[in-house]
Coordinates of C-alpha atoms in Angstrom, one line a residue:
X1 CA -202.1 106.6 118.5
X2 CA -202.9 108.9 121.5
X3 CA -201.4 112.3 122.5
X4 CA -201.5 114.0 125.2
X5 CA -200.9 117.5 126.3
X6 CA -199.6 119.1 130.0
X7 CA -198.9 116.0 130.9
X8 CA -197.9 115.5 134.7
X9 CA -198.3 111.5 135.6
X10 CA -197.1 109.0 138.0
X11 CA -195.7 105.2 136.0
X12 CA -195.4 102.4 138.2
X13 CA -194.1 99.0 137.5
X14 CA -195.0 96.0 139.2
X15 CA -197.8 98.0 141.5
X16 CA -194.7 100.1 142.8
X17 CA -194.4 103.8 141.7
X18 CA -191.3 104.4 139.8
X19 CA -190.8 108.3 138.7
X20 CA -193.0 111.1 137.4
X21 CA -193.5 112.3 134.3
X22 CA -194.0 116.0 133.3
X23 CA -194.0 117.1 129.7
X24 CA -195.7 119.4 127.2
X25 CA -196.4 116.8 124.6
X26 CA -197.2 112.7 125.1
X27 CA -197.4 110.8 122.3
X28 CA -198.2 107.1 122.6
X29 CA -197.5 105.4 118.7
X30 CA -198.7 101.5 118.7
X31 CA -198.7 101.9 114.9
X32 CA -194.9 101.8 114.8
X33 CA -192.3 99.1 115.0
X34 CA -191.4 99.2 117.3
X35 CA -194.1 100.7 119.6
X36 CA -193.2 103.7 121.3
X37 CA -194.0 106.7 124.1
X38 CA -192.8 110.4 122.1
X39 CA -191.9 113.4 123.8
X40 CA -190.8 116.2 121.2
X41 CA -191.3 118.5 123.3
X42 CA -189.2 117.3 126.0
X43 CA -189.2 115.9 129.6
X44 CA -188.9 116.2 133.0
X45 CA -188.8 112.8 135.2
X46 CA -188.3 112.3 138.8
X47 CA -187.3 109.2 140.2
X48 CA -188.5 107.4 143.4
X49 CA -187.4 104.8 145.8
X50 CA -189.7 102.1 147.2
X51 CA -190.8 104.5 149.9
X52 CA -191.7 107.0 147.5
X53 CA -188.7 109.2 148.3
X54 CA -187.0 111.0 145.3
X55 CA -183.8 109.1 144.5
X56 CA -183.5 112.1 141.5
X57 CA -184.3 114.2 138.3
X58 CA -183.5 113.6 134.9
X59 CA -184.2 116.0 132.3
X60 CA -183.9 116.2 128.1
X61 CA -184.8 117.7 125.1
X62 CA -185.9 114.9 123.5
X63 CA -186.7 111.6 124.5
X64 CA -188.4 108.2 123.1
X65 CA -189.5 105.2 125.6
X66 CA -189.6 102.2 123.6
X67 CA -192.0 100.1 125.9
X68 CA -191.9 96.7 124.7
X69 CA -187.6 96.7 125.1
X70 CA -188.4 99.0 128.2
X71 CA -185.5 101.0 127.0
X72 CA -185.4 105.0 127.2
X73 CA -183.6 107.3 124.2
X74 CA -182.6 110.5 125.7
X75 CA -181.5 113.1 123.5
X76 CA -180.6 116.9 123.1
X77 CA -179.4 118.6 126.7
X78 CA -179.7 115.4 128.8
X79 CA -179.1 116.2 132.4
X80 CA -179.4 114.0 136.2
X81 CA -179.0 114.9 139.2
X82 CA -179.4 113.0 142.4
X83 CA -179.5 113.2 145.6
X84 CA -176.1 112.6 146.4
X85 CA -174.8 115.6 144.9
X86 CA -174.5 113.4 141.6
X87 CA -174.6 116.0 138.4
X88 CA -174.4 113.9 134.9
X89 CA -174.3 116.0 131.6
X90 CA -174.4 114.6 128.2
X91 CA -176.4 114.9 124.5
X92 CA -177.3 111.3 124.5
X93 CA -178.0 108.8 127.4
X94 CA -179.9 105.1 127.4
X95 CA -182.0 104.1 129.6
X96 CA -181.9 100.1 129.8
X97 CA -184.7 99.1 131.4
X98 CA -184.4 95.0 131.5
X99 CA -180.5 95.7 133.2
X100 CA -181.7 98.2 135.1
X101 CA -178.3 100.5 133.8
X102 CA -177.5 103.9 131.8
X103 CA -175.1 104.5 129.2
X104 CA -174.3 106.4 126.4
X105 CA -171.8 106.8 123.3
X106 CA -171.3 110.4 123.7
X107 CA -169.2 112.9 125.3
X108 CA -170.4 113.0 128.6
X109 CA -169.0 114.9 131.8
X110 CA -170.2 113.5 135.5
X111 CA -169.5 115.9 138.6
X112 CA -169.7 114.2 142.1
X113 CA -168.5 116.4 145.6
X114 CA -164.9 114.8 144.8
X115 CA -164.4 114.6 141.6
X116 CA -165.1 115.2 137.7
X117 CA -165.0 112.7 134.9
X118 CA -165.4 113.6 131.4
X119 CA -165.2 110.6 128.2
X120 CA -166.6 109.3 125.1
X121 CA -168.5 106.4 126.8
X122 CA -170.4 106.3 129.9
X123 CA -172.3 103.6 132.1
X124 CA -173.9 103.2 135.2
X125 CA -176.2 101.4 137.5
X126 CA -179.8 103.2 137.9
X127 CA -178.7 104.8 141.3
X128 CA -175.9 106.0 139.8
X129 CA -173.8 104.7 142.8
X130 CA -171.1 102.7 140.7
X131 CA -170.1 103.9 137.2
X132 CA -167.0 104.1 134.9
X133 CA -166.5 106.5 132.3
X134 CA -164.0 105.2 129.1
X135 CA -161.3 107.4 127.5
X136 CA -161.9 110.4 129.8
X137 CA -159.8 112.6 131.9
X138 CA -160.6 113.8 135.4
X139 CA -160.0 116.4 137.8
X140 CA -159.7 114.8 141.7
X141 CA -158.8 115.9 145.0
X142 CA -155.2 116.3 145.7
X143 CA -156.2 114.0 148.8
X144 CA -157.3 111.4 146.3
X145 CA -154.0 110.7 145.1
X146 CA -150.8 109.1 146.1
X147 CA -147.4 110.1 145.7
X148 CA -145.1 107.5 145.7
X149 CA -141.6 108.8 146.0
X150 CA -138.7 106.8 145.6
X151 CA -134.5 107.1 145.5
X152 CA -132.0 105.2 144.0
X153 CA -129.7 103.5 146.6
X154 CA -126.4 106.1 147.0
X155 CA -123.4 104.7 144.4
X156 CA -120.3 103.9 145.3
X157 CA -119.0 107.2 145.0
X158 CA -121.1 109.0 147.2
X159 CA -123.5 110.3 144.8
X160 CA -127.2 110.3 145.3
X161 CA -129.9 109.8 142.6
X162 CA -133.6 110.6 143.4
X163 CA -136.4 108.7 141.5
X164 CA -139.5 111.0 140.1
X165 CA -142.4 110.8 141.6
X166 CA -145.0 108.8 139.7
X167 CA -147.6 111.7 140.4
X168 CA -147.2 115.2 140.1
X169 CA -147.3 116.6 143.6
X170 CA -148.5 119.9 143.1
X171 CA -151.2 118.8 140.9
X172 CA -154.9 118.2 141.7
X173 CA -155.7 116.6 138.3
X174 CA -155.0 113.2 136.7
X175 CA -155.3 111.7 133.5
X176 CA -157.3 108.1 133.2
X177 CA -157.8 105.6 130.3
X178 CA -159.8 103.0 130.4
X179 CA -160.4 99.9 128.8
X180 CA -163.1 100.2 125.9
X181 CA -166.1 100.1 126.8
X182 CA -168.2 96.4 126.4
X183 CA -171.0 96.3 123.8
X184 CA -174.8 97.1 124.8
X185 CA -177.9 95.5 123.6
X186 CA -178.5 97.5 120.5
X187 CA -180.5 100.8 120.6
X188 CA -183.3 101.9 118.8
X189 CA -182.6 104.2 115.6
X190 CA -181.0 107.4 116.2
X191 CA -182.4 110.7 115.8
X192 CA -181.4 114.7 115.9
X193 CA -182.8 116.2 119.4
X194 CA -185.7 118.9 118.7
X195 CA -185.1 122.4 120.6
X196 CA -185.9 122.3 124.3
X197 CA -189.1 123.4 125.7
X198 CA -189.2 126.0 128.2
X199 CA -191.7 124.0 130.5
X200 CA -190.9 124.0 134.0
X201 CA -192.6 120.7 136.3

């Protein structure tokens, strides 16, 4: 077992630079099963592209890296942001190294330029370009949606009916469901999130 203290490190994989890693505490725990990276004290990470350029920041209280799986536990105030205006909130998030994807089985509320989305289950791809969010309701622009009005076809007696709309036209909001969500590979063992650190990267 190793710790380490102030940490503030570059991971690569496959000889390419990934993110950084800035945290108070660094434990690294061979001894359990199965092996594990620690942060108690929380973590800051920044993401990179292939030409080093930050792609992102992802921040929680908590968080365990479970190297052999290559699968990240995120817990506590969980928080991304990318560089596309992208803001993700949540208490829990995965980090699925092997399908290169993010999810998580808790309230979670994504904010984008256009719209909001808030549910009980979210996924994503790393980039957080495409993602879907299950049993959640979500604020759009008005120019977002479509009103499709309709009228009944006048009656024989010169009376006129009008169909309703099928969306509010005065509205800027709109209720989604979504299918339930398709299983993940299971996680590791989940734990309560210990209080946030005040450390600043």
């Amino acid at each position: 077992m190793m710790v380490s203290y102030g940490v503030n490190t570059l991971i690569s994989d496959s000889g390419v630079i990934k993110y950084r890693i800035v945290s108070e505490r660094w434990e690294v725990n061979t001894i359990k099963n199965p092996s594990r990276w620690i942060f108690e004290k929380g973590i800051f990470m920044e993401q990179y592209d292939n030409t080093f350029h930050i792609q992102g920041h992802i921040q929680a209280d908590t968080a365990w890296y479970y190297d052999q799986q290559k699968l990240w536990e995120l817990r506590g105030r969980v928080s991304i942001r990318n560089v596309n205006g992208l803001i993700f909130n949540s208490e829990e998030l995965f980090w699925d190294g092997i399908r290169h994807e993010f999810y998580s089985y808790k309230f979670s509320r994504l904010v984008t330029p256009e719209r909001t989305l808030e549910g009980t289950y979210f996924r994503s791809d790393e980039k957080m370009q495409h993602y879907e969010v299950s049993n959640s309701v979500g604020s759009f622009q008005t120019s977002d949606m479509e009103n499709d009005d309709s009228s009944a076809q006048q009656s024989g007696n010169g009376a006129q009916q009008s169909a309703a709309p099928n969306q509010p036209s005065t509205s800027g909001t709109q209720a989604t469901e979504t299918q339930s969500a398709p299983s993940q590979r299971p996680a590791a063992t989940r734990r309560a999130a210990t209080q946030k650190s005040n450390y600043k990267p």
